Short mmCIF file of C-alpha atoms in Angstrom, two decimals:
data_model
loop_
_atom_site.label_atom_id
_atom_site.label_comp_id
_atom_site.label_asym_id
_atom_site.label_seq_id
_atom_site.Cartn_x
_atom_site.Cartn_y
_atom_site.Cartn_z
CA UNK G 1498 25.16 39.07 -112.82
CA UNK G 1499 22.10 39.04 -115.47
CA UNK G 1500 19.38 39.61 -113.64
CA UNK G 1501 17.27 39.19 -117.28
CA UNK G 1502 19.09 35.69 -116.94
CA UNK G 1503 19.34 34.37 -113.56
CA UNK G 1504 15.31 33.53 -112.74
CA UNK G 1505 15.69 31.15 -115.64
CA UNK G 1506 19.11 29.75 -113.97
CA UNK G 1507 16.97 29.89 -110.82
CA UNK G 1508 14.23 27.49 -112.09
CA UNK G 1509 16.25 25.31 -113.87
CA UNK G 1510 18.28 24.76 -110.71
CA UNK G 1511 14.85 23.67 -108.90
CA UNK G 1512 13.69 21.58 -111.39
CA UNK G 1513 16.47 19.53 -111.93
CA UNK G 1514 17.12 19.04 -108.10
CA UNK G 1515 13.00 18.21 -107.33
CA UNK G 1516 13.44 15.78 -110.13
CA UNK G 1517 16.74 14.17 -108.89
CA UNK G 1518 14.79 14.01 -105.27
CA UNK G 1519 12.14 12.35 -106.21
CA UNK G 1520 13.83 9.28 -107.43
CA UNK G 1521 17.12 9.22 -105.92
CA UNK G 1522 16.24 10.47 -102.16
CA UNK G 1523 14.37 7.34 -100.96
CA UNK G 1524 15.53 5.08 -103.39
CA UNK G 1525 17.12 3.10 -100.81
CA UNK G 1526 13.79 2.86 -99.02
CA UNK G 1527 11.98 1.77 -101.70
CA UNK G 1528 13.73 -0.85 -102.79
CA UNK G 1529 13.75 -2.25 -99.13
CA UNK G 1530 10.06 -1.82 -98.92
CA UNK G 1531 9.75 -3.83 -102.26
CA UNK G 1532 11.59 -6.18 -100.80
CA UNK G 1533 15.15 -6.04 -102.34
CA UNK G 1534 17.00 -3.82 -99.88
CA UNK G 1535 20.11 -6.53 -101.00
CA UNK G 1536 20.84 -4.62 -104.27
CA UNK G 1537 20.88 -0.89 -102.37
CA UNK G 1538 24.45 -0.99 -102.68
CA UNK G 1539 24.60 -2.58 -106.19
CA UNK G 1540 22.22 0.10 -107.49
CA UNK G 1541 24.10 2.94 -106.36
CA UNK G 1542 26.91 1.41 -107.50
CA UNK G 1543 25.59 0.78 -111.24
CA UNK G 1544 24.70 4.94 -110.69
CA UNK G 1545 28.36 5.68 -110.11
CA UNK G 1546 29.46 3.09 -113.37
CA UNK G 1547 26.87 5.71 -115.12
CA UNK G 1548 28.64 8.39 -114.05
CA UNK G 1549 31.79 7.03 -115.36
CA UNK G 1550 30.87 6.64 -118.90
CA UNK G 1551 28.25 9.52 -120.17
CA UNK G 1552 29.04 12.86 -118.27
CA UNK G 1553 32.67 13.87 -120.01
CA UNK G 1554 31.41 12.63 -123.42
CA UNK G 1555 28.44 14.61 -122.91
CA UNK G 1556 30.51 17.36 -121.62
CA UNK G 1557 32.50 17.17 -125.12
CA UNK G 1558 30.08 17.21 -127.23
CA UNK G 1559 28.32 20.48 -125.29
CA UNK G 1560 31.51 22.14 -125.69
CA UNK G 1561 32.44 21.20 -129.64
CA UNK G 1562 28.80 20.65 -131.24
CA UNK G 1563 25.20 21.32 -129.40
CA UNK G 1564 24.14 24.27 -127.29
CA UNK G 1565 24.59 22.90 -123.90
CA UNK G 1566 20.59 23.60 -123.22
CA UNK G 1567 19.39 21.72 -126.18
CA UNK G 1568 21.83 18.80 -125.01
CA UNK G 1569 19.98 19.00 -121.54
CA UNK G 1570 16.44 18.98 -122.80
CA UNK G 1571 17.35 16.03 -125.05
CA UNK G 1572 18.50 13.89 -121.90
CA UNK G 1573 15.72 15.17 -119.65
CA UNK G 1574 13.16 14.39 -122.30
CA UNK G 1575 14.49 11.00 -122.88
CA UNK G 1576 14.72 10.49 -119.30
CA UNK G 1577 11.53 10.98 -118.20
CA UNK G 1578 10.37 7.93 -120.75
CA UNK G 1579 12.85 5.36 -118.95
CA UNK G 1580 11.64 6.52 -115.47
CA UNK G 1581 8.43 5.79 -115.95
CA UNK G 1582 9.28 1.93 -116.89
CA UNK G 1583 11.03 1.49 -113.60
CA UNK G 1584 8.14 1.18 -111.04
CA UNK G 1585 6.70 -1.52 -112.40
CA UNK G 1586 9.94 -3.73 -112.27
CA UNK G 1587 10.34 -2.84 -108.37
CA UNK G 1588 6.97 -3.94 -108.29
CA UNK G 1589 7.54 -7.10 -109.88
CA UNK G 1590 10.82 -7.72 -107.43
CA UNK G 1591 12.93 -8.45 -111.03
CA UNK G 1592 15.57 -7.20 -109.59
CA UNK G 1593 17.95 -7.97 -113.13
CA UNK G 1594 15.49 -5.05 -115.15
CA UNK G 1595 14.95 -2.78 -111.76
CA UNK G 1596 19.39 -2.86 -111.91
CA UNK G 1597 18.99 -2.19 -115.82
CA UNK G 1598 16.45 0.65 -115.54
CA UNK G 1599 18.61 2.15 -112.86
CA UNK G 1600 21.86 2.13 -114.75
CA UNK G 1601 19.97 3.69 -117.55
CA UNK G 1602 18.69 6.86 -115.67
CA UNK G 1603 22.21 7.35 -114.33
CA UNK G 1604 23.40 7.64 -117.69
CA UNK G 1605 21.15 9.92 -119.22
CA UNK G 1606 20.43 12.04 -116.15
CA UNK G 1607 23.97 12.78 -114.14
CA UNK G 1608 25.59 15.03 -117.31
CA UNK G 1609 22.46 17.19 -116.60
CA UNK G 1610 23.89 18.10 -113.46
CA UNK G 1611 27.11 19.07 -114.98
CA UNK G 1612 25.32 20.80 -117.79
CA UNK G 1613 23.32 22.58 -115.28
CA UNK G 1614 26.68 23.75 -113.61
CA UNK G 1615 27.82 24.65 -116.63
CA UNK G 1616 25.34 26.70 -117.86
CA UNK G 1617 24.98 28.41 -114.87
CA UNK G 1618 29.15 29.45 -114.47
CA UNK G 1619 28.56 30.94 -118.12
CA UNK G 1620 26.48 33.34 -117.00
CA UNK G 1621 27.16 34.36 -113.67
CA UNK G 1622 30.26 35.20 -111.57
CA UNK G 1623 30.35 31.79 -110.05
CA UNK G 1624 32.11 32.73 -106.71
CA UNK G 1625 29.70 35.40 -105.89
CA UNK G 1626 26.73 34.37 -107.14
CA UNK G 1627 26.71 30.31 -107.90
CA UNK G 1628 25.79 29.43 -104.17
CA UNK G 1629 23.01 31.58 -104.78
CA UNK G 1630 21.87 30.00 -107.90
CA UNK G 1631 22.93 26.40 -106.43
CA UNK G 1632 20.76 27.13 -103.33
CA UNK G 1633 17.64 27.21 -105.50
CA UNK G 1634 18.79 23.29 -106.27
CA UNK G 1635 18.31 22.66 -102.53
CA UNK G 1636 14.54 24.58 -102.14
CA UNK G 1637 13.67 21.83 -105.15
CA UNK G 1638 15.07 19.15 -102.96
CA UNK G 1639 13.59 20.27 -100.31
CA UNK G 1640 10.02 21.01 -101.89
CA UNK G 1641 9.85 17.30 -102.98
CA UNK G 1642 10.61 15.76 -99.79
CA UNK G 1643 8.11 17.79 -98.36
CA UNK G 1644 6.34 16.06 -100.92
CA UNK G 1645 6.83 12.96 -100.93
CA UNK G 1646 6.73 12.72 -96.78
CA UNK G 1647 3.42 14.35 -96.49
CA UNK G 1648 2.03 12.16 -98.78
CA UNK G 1649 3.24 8.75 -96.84
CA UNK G 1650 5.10 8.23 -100.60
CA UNK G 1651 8.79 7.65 -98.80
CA UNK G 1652 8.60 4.12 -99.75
CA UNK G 1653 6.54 4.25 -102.23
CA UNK G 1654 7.02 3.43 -106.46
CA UNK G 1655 5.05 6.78 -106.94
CA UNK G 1656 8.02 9.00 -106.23
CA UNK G 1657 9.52 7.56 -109.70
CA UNK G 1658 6.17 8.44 -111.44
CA UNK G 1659 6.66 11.88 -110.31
CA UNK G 1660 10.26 11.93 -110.98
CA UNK G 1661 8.98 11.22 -114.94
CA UNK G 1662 6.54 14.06 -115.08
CA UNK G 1663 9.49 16.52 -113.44
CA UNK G 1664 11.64 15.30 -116.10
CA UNK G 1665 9.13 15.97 -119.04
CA UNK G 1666 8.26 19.67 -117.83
CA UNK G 1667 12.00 20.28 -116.84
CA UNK G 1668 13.08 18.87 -121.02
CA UNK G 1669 10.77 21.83 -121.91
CA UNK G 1670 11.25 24.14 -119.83
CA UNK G 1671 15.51 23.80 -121.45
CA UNK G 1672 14.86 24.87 -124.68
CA UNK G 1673 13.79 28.35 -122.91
CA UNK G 1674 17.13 28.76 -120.84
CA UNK G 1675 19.81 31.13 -121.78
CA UNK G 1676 21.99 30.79 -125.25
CA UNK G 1677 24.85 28.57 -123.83
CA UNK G 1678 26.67 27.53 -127.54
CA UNK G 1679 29.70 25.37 -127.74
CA UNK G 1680 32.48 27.67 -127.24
CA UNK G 1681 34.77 25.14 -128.84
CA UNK G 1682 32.52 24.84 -132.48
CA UNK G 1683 34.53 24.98 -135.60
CA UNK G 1684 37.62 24.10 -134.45
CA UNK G 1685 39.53 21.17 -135.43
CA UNK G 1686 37.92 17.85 -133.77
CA UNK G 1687 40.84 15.48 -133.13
CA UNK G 1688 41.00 12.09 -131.33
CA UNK G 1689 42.57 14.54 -128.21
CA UNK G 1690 38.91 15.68 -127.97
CA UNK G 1691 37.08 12.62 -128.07
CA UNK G 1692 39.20 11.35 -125.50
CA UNK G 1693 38.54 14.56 -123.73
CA UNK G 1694 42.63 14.82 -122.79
CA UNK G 1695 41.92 18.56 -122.35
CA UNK G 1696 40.30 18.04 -119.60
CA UNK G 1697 41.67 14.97 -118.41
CA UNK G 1698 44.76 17.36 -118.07
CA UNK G 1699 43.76 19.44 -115.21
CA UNK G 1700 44.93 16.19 -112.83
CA UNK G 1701 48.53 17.65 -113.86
CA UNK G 1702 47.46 20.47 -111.67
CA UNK G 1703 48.72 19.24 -107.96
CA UNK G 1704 46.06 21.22 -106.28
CA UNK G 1705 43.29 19.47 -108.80
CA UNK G 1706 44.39 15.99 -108.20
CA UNK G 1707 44.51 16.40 -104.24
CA UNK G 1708 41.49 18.06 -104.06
CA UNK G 1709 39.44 15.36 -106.49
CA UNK G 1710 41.01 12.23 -105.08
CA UNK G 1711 39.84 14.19 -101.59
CA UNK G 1712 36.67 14.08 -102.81
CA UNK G 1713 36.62 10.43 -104.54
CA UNK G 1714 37.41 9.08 -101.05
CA UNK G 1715 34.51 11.61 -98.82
CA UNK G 1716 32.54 9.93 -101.46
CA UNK G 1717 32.49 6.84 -98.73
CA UNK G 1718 30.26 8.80 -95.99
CA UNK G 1719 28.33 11.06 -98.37
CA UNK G 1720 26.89 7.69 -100.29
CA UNK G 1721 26.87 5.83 -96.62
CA UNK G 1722 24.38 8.92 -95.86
CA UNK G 1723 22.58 9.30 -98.99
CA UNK G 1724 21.69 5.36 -99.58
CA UNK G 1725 21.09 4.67 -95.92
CA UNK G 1726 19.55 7.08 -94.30
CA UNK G 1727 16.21 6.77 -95.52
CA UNK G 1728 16.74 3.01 -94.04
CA UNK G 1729 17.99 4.11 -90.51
CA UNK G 1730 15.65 6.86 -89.93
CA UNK G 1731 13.32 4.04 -90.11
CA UNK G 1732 14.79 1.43 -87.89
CA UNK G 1733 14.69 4.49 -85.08
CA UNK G 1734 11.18 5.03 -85.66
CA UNK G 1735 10.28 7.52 -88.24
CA UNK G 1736 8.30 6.09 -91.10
CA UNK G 1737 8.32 9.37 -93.46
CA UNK G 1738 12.07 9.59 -93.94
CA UNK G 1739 11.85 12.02 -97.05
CA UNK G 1740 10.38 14.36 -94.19
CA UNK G 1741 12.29 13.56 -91.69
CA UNK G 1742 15.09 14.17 -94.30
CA UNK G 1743 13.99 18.03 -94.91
CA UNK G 1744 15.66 19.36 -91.55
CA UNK G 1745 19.11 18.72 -93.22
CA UNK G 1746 18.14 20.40 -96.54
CA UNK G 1747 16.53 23.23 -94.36
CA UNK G 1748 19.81 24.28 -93.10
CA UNK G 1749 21.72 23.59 -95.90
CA UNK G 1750 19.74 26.42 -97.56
CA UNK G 1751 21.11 28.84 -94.61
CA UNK G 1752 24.31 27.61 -95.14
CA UNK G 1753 24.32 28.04 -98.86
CA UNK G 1754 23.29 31.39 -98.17
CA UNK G 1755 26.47 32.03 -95.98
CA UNK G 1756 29.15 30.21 -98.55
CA UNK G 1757 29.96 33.11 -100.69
CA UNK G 1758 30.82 35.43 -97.66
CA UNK G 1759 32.90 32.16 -95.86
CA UNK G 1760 35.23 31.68 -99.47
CA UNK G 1761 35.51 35.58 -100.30
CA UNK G 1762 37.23 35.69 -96.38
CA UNK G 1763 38.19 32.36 -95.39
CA UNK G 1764 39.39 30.79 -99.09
CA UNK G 1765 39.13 27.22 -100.48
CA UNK G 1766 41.15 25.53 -98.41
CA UNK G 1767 40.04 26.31 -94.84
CA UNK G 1768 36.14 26.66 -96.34
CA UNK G 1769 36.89 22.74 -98.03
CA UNK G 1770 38.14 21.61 -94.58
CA UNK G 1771 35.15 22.98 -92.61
CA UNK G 1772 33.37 20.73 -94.54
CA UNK G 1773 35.67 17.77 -94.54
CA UNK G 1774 35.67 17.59 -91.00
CA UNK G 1775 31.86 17.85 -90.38
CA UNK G 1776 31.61 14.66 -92.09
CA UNK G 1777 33.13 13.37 -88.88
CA UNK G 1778 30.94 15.22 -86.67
CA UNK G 1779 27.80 13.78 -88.56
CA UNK G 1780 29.06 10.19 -88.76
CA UNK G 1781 30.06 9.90 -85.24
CA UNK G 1782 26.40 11.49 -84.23
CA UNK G 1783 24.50 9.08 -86.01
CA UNK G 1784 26.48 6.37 -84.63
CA UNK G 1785 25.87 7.53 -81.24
CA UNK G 1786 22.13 7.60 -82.10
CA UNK G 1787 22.26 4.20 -82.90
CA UNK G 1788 23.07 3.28 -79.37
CA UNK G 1789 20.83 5.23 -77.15
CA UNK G 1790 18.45 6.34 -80.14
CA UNK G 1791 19.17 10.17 -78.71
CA UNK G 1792 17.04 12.49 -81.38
CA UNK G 1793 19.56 15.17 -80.50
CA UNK G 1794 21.99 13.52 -81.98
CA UNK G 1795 20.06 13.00 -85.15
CA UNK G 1796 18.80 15.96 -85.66
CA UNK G 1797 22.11 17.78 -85.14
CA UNK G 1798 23.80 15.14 -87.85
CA UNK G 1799 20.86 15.88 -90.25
CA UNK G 1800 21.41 19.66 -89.50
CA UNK G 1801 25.12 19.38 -90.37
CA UNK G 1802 23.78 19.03 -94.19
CA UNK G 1803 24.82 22.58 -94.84
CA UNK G 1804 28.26 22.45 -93.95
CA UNK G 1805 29.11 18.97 -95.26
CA UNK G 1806 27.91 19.59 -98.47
CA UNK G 1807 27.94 23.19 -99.54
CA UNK G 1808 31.34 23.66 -98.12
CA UNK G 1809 32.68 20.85 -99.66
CA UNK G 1810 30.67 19.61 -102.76
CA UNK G 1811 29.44 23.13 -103.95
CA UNK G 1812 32.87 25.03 -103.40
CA UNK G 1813 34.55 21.92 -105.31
CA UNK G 1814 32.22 22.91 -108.43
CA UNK G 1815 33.45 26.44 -108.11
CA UNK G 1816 37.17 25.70 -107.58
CA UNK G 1817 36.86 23.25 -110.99
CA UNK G 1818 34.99 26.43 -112.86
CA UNK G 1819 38.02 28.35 -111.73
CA UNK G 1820 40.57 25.91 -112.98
CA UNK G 1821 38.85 24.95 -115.92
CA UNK G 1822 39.58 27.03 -119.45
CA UNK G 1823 36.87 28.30 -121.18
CA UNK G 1824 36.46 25.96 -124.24
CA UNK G 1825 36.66 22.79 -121.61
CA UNK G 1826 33.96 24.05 -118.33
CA UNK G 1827 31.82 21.47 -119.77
CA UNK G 1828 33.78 18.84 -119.61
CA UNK G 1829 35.61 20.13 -116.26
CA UNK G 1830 32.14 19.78 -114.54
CA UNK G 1831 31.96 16.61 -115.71
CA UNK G 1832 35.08 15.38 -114.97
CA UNK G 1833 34.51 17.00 -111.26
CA UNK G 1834 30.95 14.64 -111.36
CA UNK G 1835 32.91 11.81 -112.94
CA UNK G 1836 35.15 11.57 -110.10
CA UNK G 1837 32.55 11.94 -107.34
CA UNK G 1838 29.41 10.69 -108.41
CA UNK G 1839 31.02 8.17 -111.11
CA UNK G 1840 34.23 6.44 -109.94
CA UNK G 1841 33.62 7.90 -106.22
CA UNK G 1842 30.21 6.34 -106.36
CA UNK G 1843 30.68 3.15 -107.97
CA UNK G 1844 33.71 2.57 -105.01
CA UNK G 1845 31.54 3.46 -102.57
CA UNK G 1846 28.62 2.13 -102.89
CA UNK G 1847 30.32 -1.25 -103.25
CA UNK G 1848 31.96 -0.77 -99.77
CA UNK G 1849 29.00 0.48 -98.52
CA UNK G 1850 26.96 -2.14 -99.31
CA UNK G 1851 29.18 -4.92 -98.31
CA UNK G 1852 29.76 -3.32 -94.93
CA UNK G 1853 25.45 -2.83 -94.95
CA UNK G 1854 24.96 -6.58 -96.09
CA UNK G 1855 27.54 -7.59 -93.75
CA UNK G 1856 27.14 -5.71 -90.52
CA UNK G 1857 23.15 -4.27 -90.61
CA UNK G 1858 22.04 -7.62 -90.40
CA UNK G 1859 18.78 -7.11 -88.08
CA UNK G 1860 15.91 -4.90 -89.61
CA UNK G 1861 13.92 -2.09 -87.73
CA UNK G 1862 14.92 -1.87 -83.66
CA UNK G 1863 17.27 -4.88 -83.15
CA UNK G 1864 19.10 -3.33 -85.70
CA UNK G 1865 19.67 -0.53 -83.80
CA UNK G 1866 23.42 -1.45 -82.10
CA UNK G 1867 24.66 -2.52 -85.44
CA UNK G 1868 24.27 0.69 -87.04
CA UNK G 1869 26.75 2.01 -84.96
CA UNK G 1870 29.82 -0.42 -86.75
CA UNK G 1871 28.55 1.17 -90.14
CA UNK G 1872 28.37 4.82 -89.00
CA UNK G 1873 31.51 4.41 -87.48
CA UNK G 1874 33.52 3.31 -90.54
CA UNK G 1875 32.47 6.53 -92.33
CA UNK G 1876 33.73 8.85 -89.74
CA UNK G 1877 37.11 6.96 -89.65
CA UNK G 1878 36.92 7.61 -93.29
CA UNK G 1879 36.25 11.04 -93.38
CA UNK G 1880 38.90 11.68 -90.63
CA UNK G 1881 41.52 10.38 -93.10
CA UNK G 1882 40.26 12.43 -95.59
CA UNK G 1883 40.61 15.67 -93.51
CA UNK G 1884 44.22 14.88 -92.24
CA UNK G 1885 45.27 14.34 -95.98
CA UNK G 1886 44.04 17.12 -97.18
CA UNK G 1887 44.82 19.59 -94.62
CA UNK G 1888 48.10 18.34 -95.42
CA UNK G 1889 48.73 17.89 -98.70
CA UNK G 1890 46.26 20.99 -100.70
CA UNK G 1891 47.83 24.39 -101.05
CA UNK G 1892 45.19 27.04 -101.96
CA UNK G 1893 45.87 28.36 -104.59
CA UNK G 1894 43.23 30.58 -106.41
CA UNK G 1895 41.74 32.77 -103.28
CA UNK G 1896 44.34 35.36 -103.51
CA UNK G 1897 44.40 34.96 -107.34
CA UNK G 1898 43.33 38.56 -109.16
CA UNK G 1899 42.98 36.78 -112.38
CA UNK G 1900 41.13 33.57 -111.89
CA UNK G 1901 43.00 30.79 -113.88
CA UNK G 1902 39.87 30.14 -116.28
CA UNK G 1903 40.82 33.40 -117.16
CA UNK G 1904 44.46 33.41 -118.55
CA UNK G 1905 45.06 32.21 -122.24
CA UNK G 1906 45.85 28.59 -122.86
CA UNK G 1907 49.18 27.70 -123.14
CA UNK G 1908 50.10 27.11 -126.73
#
């Protein structure tokens, strides 16, 4: 580990998850408080369609042409320009532009995640040290919920006005992080690499495939959490969701903490399905919540944030850097975000909101009963997820001296 490198890593890691959480962690609740709580779904949803089409071409062109910083700053910088237009569209209730603006953010700002993996894996020993650079991610979450509660913002426009400002200082700050050049420059550029089949060929890989479509499906409860949330916190109650939000992100810190001593013993598979199955365990809390509005229950399900997304999300990053070979991590991490945030999102969401639409039909109290239909659905969900993959993935890089990124390419 660099140490010369890794404050940089550090910072970027905060920066780019404050930014994220102050426009995507109450986005749900703002558009409800605006009035248009009808397009929640369909704006997560244009987020995952987003995620479909930038990340891998992004991905490719950080691996073949531009320094994968530079690429970053770019996108932040341009970012924080369309962010600041949005506001005033939510204000407005024109809900065609707000659904424009939104798309647009998604595609400029979800490769910088993947970049920001990337960057990070070429500099560190990801298995060791990644959760610890990754856990930085969570204090900037965390930091600008505290934020944004404290300041009675949760539904408010001005979390997107301070989602621009992250994004200018954050496109600065890129061009000062750590040499990452394309490790694929010079060579021949062929249509195989614009269609990014390099990377598209790691679904070959048995383990890959089970393990993505795994996480394509958990994308079902993760978006039912993220988009909603915000919206049932306040039906029990608590009008500073972002806040309320923070005892989740608390313990995922701890538990972030913890994840490179649980994979170095336990391996992928049984550290994966430790966080498969407390998906369940949240899900079926928060629908018992919903019935006798039990704060226990809540504030256990919040809690479980650490284990249903470090041990799942997080060690799915490292087990793609693993797989990945060198001159494709790019575009590996943003295949990994493709799948989950892209066509995992755009699925999901669109369930989600139908089943939200469709079953959440009260608002605040009397609404209460009905969220237990629509927390319900996502633990059945994440139960089939578990079985299959407890099933069906065979572990195959814990025991592994030389990590596959590791071994030449097959010619």
């Amino acid at each position: 580990m660099d140490f010369n490198k890794t404050p940089r890593l550090l910072i970027m890691m905060f920066v780019q998850y404050f930014m994220q959480g102050a426009w995507n962690m109450t986005m749900g609740l703002v558009l409800s408080t605006y009035g248009m709580a009808a397009i929640i779904g369909s704006s997560y949803a244009l987020l995952g369609l987003a995620t479909i089409l930038s990340p891998l071409f992004i991905g490719m062109v950080a691996d073949r042409f531009f320094a994968s910083q530079k690429v970053m700053a770019i996108l932040h910088l341009i970012n924080a320009g369309v962010i600041l237009c949005v506001p005033q569209f939510i204000e407005a209730q024109d809900t065609t532009m707000t659904l424009v603006m939104i798309f647009l953010v998604g595609l400029l700002f979800y490769p910088t995640t993947a970049l920001a993996n990337s960057i990070s894996f070429s500099h560190i020993n990801g298995v060791k040290y990644f959760p610890v650079i990754r856990v930085f991610g969570t204090f900037g979450f965390m930091a600008i919920g505290f934020i944004i509660g404290q300041m009675g913002y949760s539904g408010d426009t001005m979390t997107w006005y301070i989602a621009s400002a992250a994004g200018v200082g954050l496109g600065l700050y890129c061009f000062t992080l750590p040499d990452t050049p394309p490790k694929a420059k010079g060579s021949t550029f062929t249509l195989r690499d614009l269609l990014c089949l390099d990377a598209l060929s790691l679904f070959k890989d048995r383990n890959f495939s089970i393990l993505m479509l795994s996480i394509f499906v958990l994308m079902i409860p993760k978006t039912a959490y993220s988009a909603y949330i915000p919206v049932f916190l306040k039906a029990l109650g608590f009008d500073n969701a972002a806040s309320m939000m923070q005892v989740g992100i608390a313990c995922e810190v701890v538990f972030m903490f913890l994840l490179s001593f649980f994979l170095l013993k336990a391996g992928f598979k049984v550290t994966l399905m430790m966080g498969a199955v407390c998906w369940i365990i949240r899900s079926v809390l928060f629908s018992q919540a919903a019935l006798d509005a039990n704060m226990t229950f809540v504030l256990i399900g919040l809690m479980l944030q650490g284990f249903c997304w470090d041990f799942f999300f997080t060690v799915g990053d490292i087990y793609v850097d693993r797989k990945a070979r060198p001159e494709i991590k790019a575009q590996a991490q943003s295949l990994r975000f493709i799948v989950s945030n892209g066509f995992g999102l755009l699925f999901a969401s669109t369930i989600c909101g139908q089943i939200f639409n469709n079953t959440v039909t009260e608002q605040g109290p009397q609404a209460l009963p009905q969220w237990e239909s629509f927390w319900l659905f996502s633990a059945i969900i994440a139960a089939v997820v578990s079985v299959f993959f407890f099933i069906f993935f065979r572990d195959d890089l814990s025991k592994q001296k030389t990590p596959a990124a590791m071994k030449p390419a097959k010619q």
